[in-house]
Amino acid sequence: MLVNAIWDLDGTLFDTYPEMLAALVKTLHHYGQANVDEEQLLKTVKRGSITETLTQLAPQLETTPERVLSHFHTLERQQVMIAQPYPEVPGVLRAIHDAGGINLLMTHRDHSAWALLRQAGLQDLFLDGVTSDLGLPRKPAPDAVLHLVHAHQLNPERTAMIGDRKLDVIAGQNAGVLGVYFNVDGLNDAPMADVQVNHLTELLPLFNA
């Protein structure tokens, strides 16, 4: 039975991708890319990352990765705070918590992640978490997951890293914990996952919650 749930935030706990994609499209328009296939763009960033995507696009946008990423983050910060958690998230977090489990956060987002959780009334269901403010290497590096495992003396065999991208799954597996893929978009992009779920409520039997 699992006890410890380490959660990704964007696209796993919160439906932030509509806001992130809107900021990304505006950024591309700003740098002169008029025609954007939003459906394909979403698939690209979900299979990789926004940072990776904009870094690769920077030369054809005739700018630097630093400038295009700065423009994106300025827009994204203005929009993302309206994002809401997926409907099943509060119940799943509460069930794990009430069953004696531990919820932890692992996100590339900065301290704004805690603001999102707080305004949704979910912060108290988390014991701790890692944000970009700690400056740890990005997923799929295992450092942030290992930080939480060591800080809270978690049993890796009873711990899961849960996320909507293969980067989340691989980060967890690289840290020696279970890699759980939340296939929220039906991309089926993490065949290496130890567990795949289409709905977060499917996790509850694993936590006996």
PDB file of N, CA and C in Angstrom, residues 45-113:
ATOM      1  N   VAL A  45       4.292  20.850 -25.846  1.00  0.00           N
ATOM      2  CA  VAL A  45       4.766  21.264 -24.523  1.00  0.00           C
ATOM      3  C   VAL A  45       4.470  20.200 -23.467  1.00  0.00           C
ATOM      4  N   LYS A  46       3.404  19.435 -23.655  1.00  0.00           N
ATOM      5  CA  LYS A  46       3.106  18.372 -22.696  1.00  0.00           C
ATOM      6  C   LYS A  46       4.102  17.222 -22.820  1.00  0.00           C
ATOM      7  N   ARG A  47       4.575  16.987 -24.039  1.00  0.00           N
ATOM      8  CA  ARG A  47       5.544  15.911 -24.244  1.00  0.00           C
ATOM      9  C   ARG A  47       6.962  16.353 -23.909  1.00  0.00           C
ATOM     10  N   GLY A  48       7.149  17.654 -23.761  1.00  0.00           N
ATOM     11  CA  GLY A  48       8.447  18.187 -23.361  1.00  0.00           C
ATOM     12  C   GLY A  48       8.248  19.188 -22.242  1.00  0.00           C
ATOM     13  N   SER A  49       8.439  20.459 -22.562  1.00  0.00           N
ATOM     14  CA  SER A  49       8.165  21.521 -21.596  1.00  0.00           C
ATOM     15  C   SER A  49       8.079  22.839 -22.353  1.00  0.00           C
ATOM     16  N   ILE A  50       7.488  23.838 -21.719  1.00  0.00           N
ATOM     17  CA  ILE A  50       7.410  25.163 -22.330  1.00  0.00           C
ATOM     18  C   ILE A  50       8.801  25.763 -22.446  1.00  0.00           C
ATOM     19  N   THR A  51       9.618  25.575 -21.414  1.00  0.00           N
ATOM     20  CA  THR A  51      10.991  26.092 -21.449  1.00  0.00           C
ATOM     21  C   THR A  51      11.756  25.501 -22.624  1.00  0.00           C
ATOM     22  N   GLU A  52      11.655  24.205 -22.795  1.00  0.00           N
ATOM     23  CA  GLU A  52      12.338  23.527 -23.893  1.00  0.00           C
ATOM     24  C   GLU A  52      11.807  24.007 -25.238  1.00  0.00           C
ATOM     25  N   THR A  53      10.487  24.143 -25.339  1.00  0.00           N
ATOM     26  CA  THR A  53       9.872  24.557 -26.603  1.00  0.00           C
ATOM     27  C   THR A  53      10.296  25.963 -27.004  1.00  0.00           C
ATOM     28  N   LEU A  54      10.236  26.913 -26.069  1.00  0.00           N
ATOM     29  CA  LEU A  54      10.601  28.287 -26.390  1.00  0.00           C
ATOM     30  C   LEU A  54      12.099  28.437 -26.632  1.00  0.00           C
ATOM     31  N   THR A  55      12.894  27.664 -25.927  1.00  0.00           N
ATOM     32  CA  THR A  55      14.342  27.703 -26.154  1.00  0.00           C
ATOM     33  C   THR A  55      14.666  27.256 -27.571  1.00  0.00           C
ATOM     34  N   GLN A  56      13.983  26.219 -28.038  1.00  0.00           N
ATOM     35  CA  GLN A  56      14.216  25.720 -29.398  1.00  0.00           C
ATOM     36  C   GLN A  56      13.688  26.688 -30.456  1.00  0.00           C
ATOM     37  N   LEU A  57      12.595  27.397 -30.143  1.00  0.00           N
ATOM     38  CA  LEU A  57      11.990  28.309 -31.113  1.00  0.00           C
ATOM     39  C   LEU A  57      12.686  29.663 -31.180  1.00  0.00           C
ATOM     40  N   ALA A  58      13.436  30.014 -30.148  1.00  0.00           N
ATOM     41  CA  ALA A  58      14.021  31.355 -30.051  1.00  0.00           C
ATOM     42  C   ALA A  58      14.778  31.789 -31.307  1.00  0.00           C
ATOM     43  N   PRO A  59      15.632  30.949 -31.907  1.00  0.00           N
ATOM     44  CA  PRO A  59      16.359  31.418 -33.098  1.00  0.00           C
ATOM     45  C   PRO A  59      15.443  31.814 -34.250  1.00  0.00           C
ATOM     46  N   GLN A  60      14.388  31.031 -34.513  1.00  0.00           N
ATOM     47  CA  GLN A  60      13.502  31.398 -35.622  1.00  0.00           C
ATOM     48  C   GLN A  60      12.609  32.579 -35.266  1.00  0.00           C
ATOM     49  N   LEU A  61      12.478  32.868 -33.974  1.00  0.00           N
ATOM     50  CA  LEU A  61      11.744  34.065 -33.548  1.00  0.00           C
ATOM     51  C   LEU A  61      12.653  35.283 -33.497  1.00  0.00           C
ATOM     52  N   GLU A  62      13.931  35.061 -33.835  1.00  0.00           N
ATOM     53  CA  GLU A  62      14.941  36.126 -33.872  1.00  0.00           C
ATOM     54  C   GLU A  62      15.085  36.815 -32.522  1.00  0.00           C
ATOM     55  N   THR A  63      15.162  36.003 -31.480  1.00  0.00           N
ATOM     56  CA  THR A  63      15.391  36.518 -30.136  1.00  0.00           C
ATOM     57  C   THR A  63      16.185  35.484 -29.360  1.00  0.00           C
ATOM     58  N   THR A  64      16.425  35.756 -28.098  1.00  0.00           N
ATOM     59  CA  THR A  64      17.171  34.819 -27.265  1.00  0.00           C
ATOM     60  C   THR A  64      16.200  34.028 -26.397  1.00  0.00           C
ATOM     61  N   PRO A  65      16.602  32.838 -25.963  1.00  0.00           N
ATOM     62  CA  PRO A  65      15.746  32.081 -25.043  1.00  0.00           C
ATOM     63  C   PRO A  65      15.388  32.878 -23.799  1.00  0.00           C
ATOM     64  N   GLU A  66      16.336  33.643 -23.286  1.00  0.00           N
ATOM     65  CA  GLU A  66      16.083  34.414 -22.061  1.00  0.00           C
ATOM     66  C   GLU A  66      14.979  35.451 -22.272  1.00  0.00           C
ATOM     67  N   ARG A  67      15.006  36.124 -23.405  1.00  0.00           N
ATOM     68  CA  ARG A  67      14.004  37.171 -23.670  1.00  0.00           C
ATOM     69  C   ARG A  67      12.619  36.581 -23.901  1.00  0.00           C
ATOM     70  N   VAL A  68      12.556  35.528 -24.709  1.00  0.00           N
ATOM     71  CA  VAL A  68      11.245  34.955 -25.011  1.00  0.00           C
ATOM     72  C   VAL A  68      10.642  34.307 -23.766  1.00  0.00           C
ATOM     73  N   LEU A  69      11.468  33.672 -22.946  1.00  0.00           N
ATOM     74  CA  LEU A  69      10.960  33.067 -21.710  1.00  0.00           C
ATOM     75  C   LEU A  69      10.514  34.137 -20.718  1.00  0.00           C
ATOM     76  N   SER A  70      11.254  35.237 -20.649  1.00  0.00           N
ATOM     77  CA  SER A  70      10.858  36.327 -19.759  1.00  0.00           C
ATOM     78  C   SER A  70       9.514  36.907 -20.176  1.00  0.00           C
ATOM     79  N   HIS A  71       9.321  37.080 -21.488  1.00  0.00           N
ATOM     80  CA  HIS A  71       8.042  37.609 -21.982  1.00  0.00           C
ATOM     81  C   HIS A  71       6.908  36.655 -21.635  1.00  0.00           C
ATOM     82  N   PHE A  72       7.134  35.362 -21.865  1.00  0.00           N
ATOM     83  CA  PHE A  72       6.109  34.363 -21.544  1.00  0.00           C
ATOM     84  C   PHE A  72       5.760  34.390 -20.065  1.00  0.00           C
ATOM     85  N   HIS A  73       6.758  34.371 -19.198  1.00  0.00           N
ATOM     86  CA  HIS A  73       6.490  34.290 -17.757  1.00  0.00           C
ATOM     87  C   HIS A  73       5.762  35.535 -17.254  1.00  0.00           C
ATOM     88  N   THR A  74       6.055  36.698 -17.841  1.00  0.00           N
ATOM     89  CA  THR A  74       5.340  37.915 -17.449  1.00  0.00           C
ATOM     90  C   THR A  74       3.848  37.783 -17.755  1.00  0.00           C
ATOM     91  N   LEU A  75       3.529  37.294 -18.940  1.00  0.00           N
ATOM     92  CA  LEU A  75       2.126  37.095 -19.307  1.00  0.00           C
ATOM     93  C   LEU A  75       1.483  35.991 -18.481  1.00  0.00           C
ATOM     94  N   GLU A  76       2.201  34.900 -18.309  1.00  0.00           N
ATOM     95  CA  GLU A  76       1.642  33.733 -17.632  1.00  0.00           C
ATOM     96  C   GLU A  76       1.314  34.028 -16.173  1.00  0.00           C
ATOM     97  N   ARG A  77       2.171  34.790 -15.505  1.00  0.00           N
ATOM     98  CA  ARG A  77       1.920  35.130 -14.096  1.00  0.00           C
ATOM     99  C   ARG A  77       0.620  35.922 -13.944  1.00  0.00           C
ATOM    100  N   GLN A  78       0.279  36.726 -14.954  1.00  0.00           N
ATOM    101  CA  GLN A  78      -0.929  37.540 -14.894  1.00  0.00           C
ATOM    102  C   GLN A  78      -2.191  36.703 -15.066  1.00  0.00           C
ATOM    103  N   GLN A  79      -2.068  35.552 -15.726  1.00  0.00           N
ATOM    104  CA  GLN A  79      -3.246  34.775 -16.088  1.00  0.00           C
ATOM    105  C   GLN A  79      -3.469  33.530 -15.232  1.00  0.00           C
ATOM    106  N   VAL A  80      -2.399  32.938 -14.728  1.00  0.00           N
ATOM    107  CA  VAL A  80      -2.516  31.594 -14.171  1.00  0.00           C
ATOM    108  C   VAL A  80      -3.298  31.560 -12.859  1.00  0.00           C
ATOM    109  N   MET A  81      -3.384  32.671 -12.153  1.00  0.00           N
ATOM    110  CA  MET A  81      -4.037  32.651 -10.847  1.00  0.00           C
ATOM    111  C   MET A  81      -5.545  32.447 -10.936  1.00  0.00           C
ATOM    112  N   ILE A  82      -6.107  32.447 -12.129  1.00  0.00           N
ATOM    113  CA  ILE A  82      -7.540  32.157 -12.257  1.00  0.00           C
ATOM    114  C   ILE A  82      -7.779  30.657 -12.421  1.00  0.00           C
ATOM    115  N   ALA A  83      -6.704  29.879 -12.551  1.00  0.00           N
ATOM    116  CA  ALA A  83      -6.850  28.435 -12.762  1.00  0.00           C
ATOM    117  C   ALA A  83      -7.482  27.763 -11.541  1.00  0.00           C
ATOM    118  N   GLN A  84      -8.207  26.688 -11.799  1.00  0.00           N
ATOM    119  CA  GLN A  84      -8.895  25.947 -10.747  1.00  0.00           C
ATOM    120  C   GLN A  84      -8.359  24.505 -10.687  1.00  0.00           C
ATOM    121  N   PRO A  85      -8.444  23.872  -9.521  1.00  0.00           N
ATOM    122  CA  PRO A  85      -8.076  22.459  -9.457  1.00  0.00           C
ATOM    123  C   PRO A  85      -9.075  21.616 -10.240  1.00  0.00           C
ATOM    124  N   TYR A  86      -8.626  20.472 -10.729  1.00  0.00           N
ATOM    125  CA  TYR A  86      -9.555  19.534 -11.339  1.00  0.00           C
ATOM    126  C   TYR A  86     -10.597  19.140 -10.289  1.00  0.00           C
ATOM    127  N   PRO A  87     -11.839  18.899 -10.695  1.00  0.00           N
ATOM    128  CA  PRO A  87     -12.930  18.681  -9.729  1.00  0.00           C
ATOM    129  C   PRO A  87     -12.670  17.576  -8.707  1.00  0.00           C
ATOM    130  N   GLU A  88     -11.960  16.504  -9.107  1.00  0.00           N
ATOM    131  CA  GLU A  88     -11.765  15.391  -8.186  1.00  0.00           C
ATOM    132  C   GLU A  88     -10.594  15.601  -7.231  1.00  0.00           C
ATOM    133  N   VAL A  89      -9.811  16.651  -7.438  1.00  0.00           N
ATOM    134  CA  VAL A  89      -8.594  16.848  -6.647  1.00  0.00           C
ATOM    135  C   VAL A  89      -8.863  17.029  -5.151  1.00  0.00           C
ATOM    136  N   PRO A  90      -9.760  17.930  -4.726  1.00  0.00           N
ATOM    137  CA  PRO A  90      -9.962  18.101  -3.281  1.00  0.00           C
ATOM    138  C   PRO A  90     -10.330  16.799  -2.569  1.00  0.00           C
ATOM    139  N   GLY A  91     -11.231  16.017  -3.168  1.00  0.00           N
ATOM    140  CA  GLY A  91     -11.649  14.766  -2.547  1.00  0.00           C
ATOM    141  C   GLY A  91     -10.535  13.750  -2.460  1.00  0.00           C
ATOM    142  N   VAL A  92      -9.701  13.665  -3.497  1.00  0.00           N
ATOM    143  CA  VAL A  92      -8.598  12.707  -3.497  1.00  0.00           C
ATOM    144  C   VAL A  92      -7.547  13.105  -2.462  1.00  0.00           C
ATOM    145  N   LEU A  93      -7.183  14.382  -2.436  1.00  0.00           N
ATOM    146  CA  LEU A  93      -6.216  14.847  -1.439  1.00  0.00           C
ATOM    147  C   LEU A  93      -6.724  14.611  -0.027  1.00  0.00           C
ATOM    148  N   ARG A  94      -7.982  14.920   0.210  1.00  0.00           N
ATOM    149  CA  ARG A  94      -8.574  14.746   1.540  1.00  0.00           C
ATOM    150  C   ARG A  94      -8.608  13.277   1.931  1.00  0.00           C
ATOM    151  N   ALA A  95      -8.966  12.409   0.987  1.00  0.00           N
ATOM    152  CA  ALA A  95      -9.045  10.978   1.293  1.00  0.00           C
ATOM    153  C   ALA A  95      -7.678  10.418   1.663  1.00  0.00           C
ATOM    154  N   ILE A  96      -6.631  10.810   0.944  1.00  0.00           N
ATOM    155  CA  ILE A  96      -5.280  10.351   1.273  1.00  0.00           C
ATOM    156  C   ILE A  96      -4.861  10.880   2.636  1.00  0.00           C
ATOM    157  N   HIS A  97      -5.130  12.149   2.873  1.00  0.00           N
ATOM    158  CA  HIS A  97      -4.800  12.767   4.161  1.00  0.00           C
ATOM    159  C   HIS A  97      -5.529  12.083   5.304  1.00  0.00           C
ATOM    160  N   ASP A  98      -6.814  11.853   5.135  1.00  0.00           N
ATOM    161  CA  ASP A  98      -7.618  11.261   6.211  1.00  0.00           C
ATOM    162  C   ASP A  98      -7.273   9.798   6.457  1.00  0.00           C
ATOM    163  N   ALA A  99      -6.700   9.138   5.449  1.00  0.00           N
ATOM    164  CA  ALA A  99      -6.289   7.742   5.608  1.00  0.00           C
ATOM    165  C   ALA A  99      -4.913   7.631   6.262  1.00  0.00           C
ATOM    166  N   GLY A 100      -4.337   8.774   6.636  1.00  0.00           N
ATOM    167  CA  GLY A 100      -3.029   8.771   7.286  1.00  0.00           C
ATOM    168  C   GLY A 100      -1.879   8.954   6.319  1.00  0.00           C
ATOM    169  N   GLY A 101      -2.177   9.242   5.052  1.00  0.00           N
ATOM    170  CA  GLY A 101      -1.127   9.454   4.071  1.00  0.00           C
ATOM    171  C   GLY A 101      -0.600  10.875   4.096  1.00  0.00           C
ATOM    172  N   ILE A 102       0.427  11.096   3.305  1.00  0.00           N
ATOM    173  CA  ILE A 102       1.081  12.395   3.236  1.00  0.00           C
ATOM    174  C   ILE A 102       1.031  12.909   1.804  1.00  0.00           C
ATOM    175  N   ASN A 103       0.576  14.141   1.629  1.00  0.00           N
ATOM    176  CA  ASN A 103       0.605  14.810   0.333  1.00  0.00           C
ATOM    177  C   ASN A 103       1.756  15.818   0.317  1.00  0.00           C
ATOM    178  N   LEU A 104       2.581  15.746  -0.729  1.00  0.00           N
ATOM    179  CA  LEU A 104       3.707  16.654  -0.898  1.00  0.00           C
ATOM    180  C   LEU A 104       3.660  17.236  -2.313  1.00  0.00           C
ATOM    181  N   LEU A 105       4.186  18.439  -2.473  1.00  0.00           N
ATOM    182  CA  LEU A 105       4.160  19.128  -3.762  1.00  0.00           C
ATOM    183  C   LEU A 105       5.545  19.109  -4.400  1.00  0.00           C
ATOM    184  N   MET A 106       5.600  18.889  -5.712  1.00  0.00           N
ATOM    185  CA  MET A 106       6.864  18.958  -6.453  1.00  0.00           C
ATOM    186  C   MET A 106       6.585  19.625  -7.785  1.00  0.00           C
ATOM    187  N   THR A 107       6.943  20.912  -7.911  1.00  0.00           N
ATOM    188  CA  THR A 107       6.582  21.679  -9.096  1.00  0.00           C
ATOM    189  C   THR A 107       7.726  22.561  -9.555  1.00  0.00           C
ATOM    190  N   HIS A 108       7.770  22.827 -10.864  1.00  0.00           N
ATOM    191  CA  HIS A 108       8.719  23.794 -11.410  1.00  0.00           C
ATOM    192  C   HIS A 108       8.236  25.225 -11.202  1.00  0.00           C
ATOM    193  N   ARG A 109       6.985  25.387 -10.782  1.00  0.00           N
ATOM    194  CA  ARG A 109       6.440  26.723 -10.535  1.00  0.00           C
ATOM    195  C   ARG A 109       7.067  27.302  -9.269  1.00  0.00           C
ATOM    196  N   ASP A 110       7.097  28.628  -9.163  1.00  0.00           N
ATOM    197  CA  ASP A 110       7.667  29.261  -7.976  1.00  0.00           C
ATOM    198  C   ASP A 110       6.641  29.292  -6.840  1.00  0.00           C
ATOM    199  N   HIS A 111       6.834  30.186  -5.873  1.00  0.00           N
ATOM    200  CA  HIS A 111       5.969  30.240  -4.688  1.00  0.00           C
ATOM    201  C   HIS A 111       4.499  30.514  -5.034  1.00  0.00           C
ATOM    202  N   SER A 112       4.227  30.918  -6.272  1.00  0.00           N
ATOM    203  CA  SER A 112       2.832  31.110  -6.676  1.00  0.00           C
ATOM    204  C   SER A 112       2.044  29.804  -6.598  1.00  0.00           C
ATOM    205  N   ALA A 113       2.752  28.678  -6.613  1.00  0.00           N
ATOM    206  CA  ALA A 113       2.073  27.384  -6.463  1.00  0.00           C
ATOM    207  C   ALA A 113       1.325  27.315  -5.144  1.00  0.00           C
TER     208      ALA A 113
END
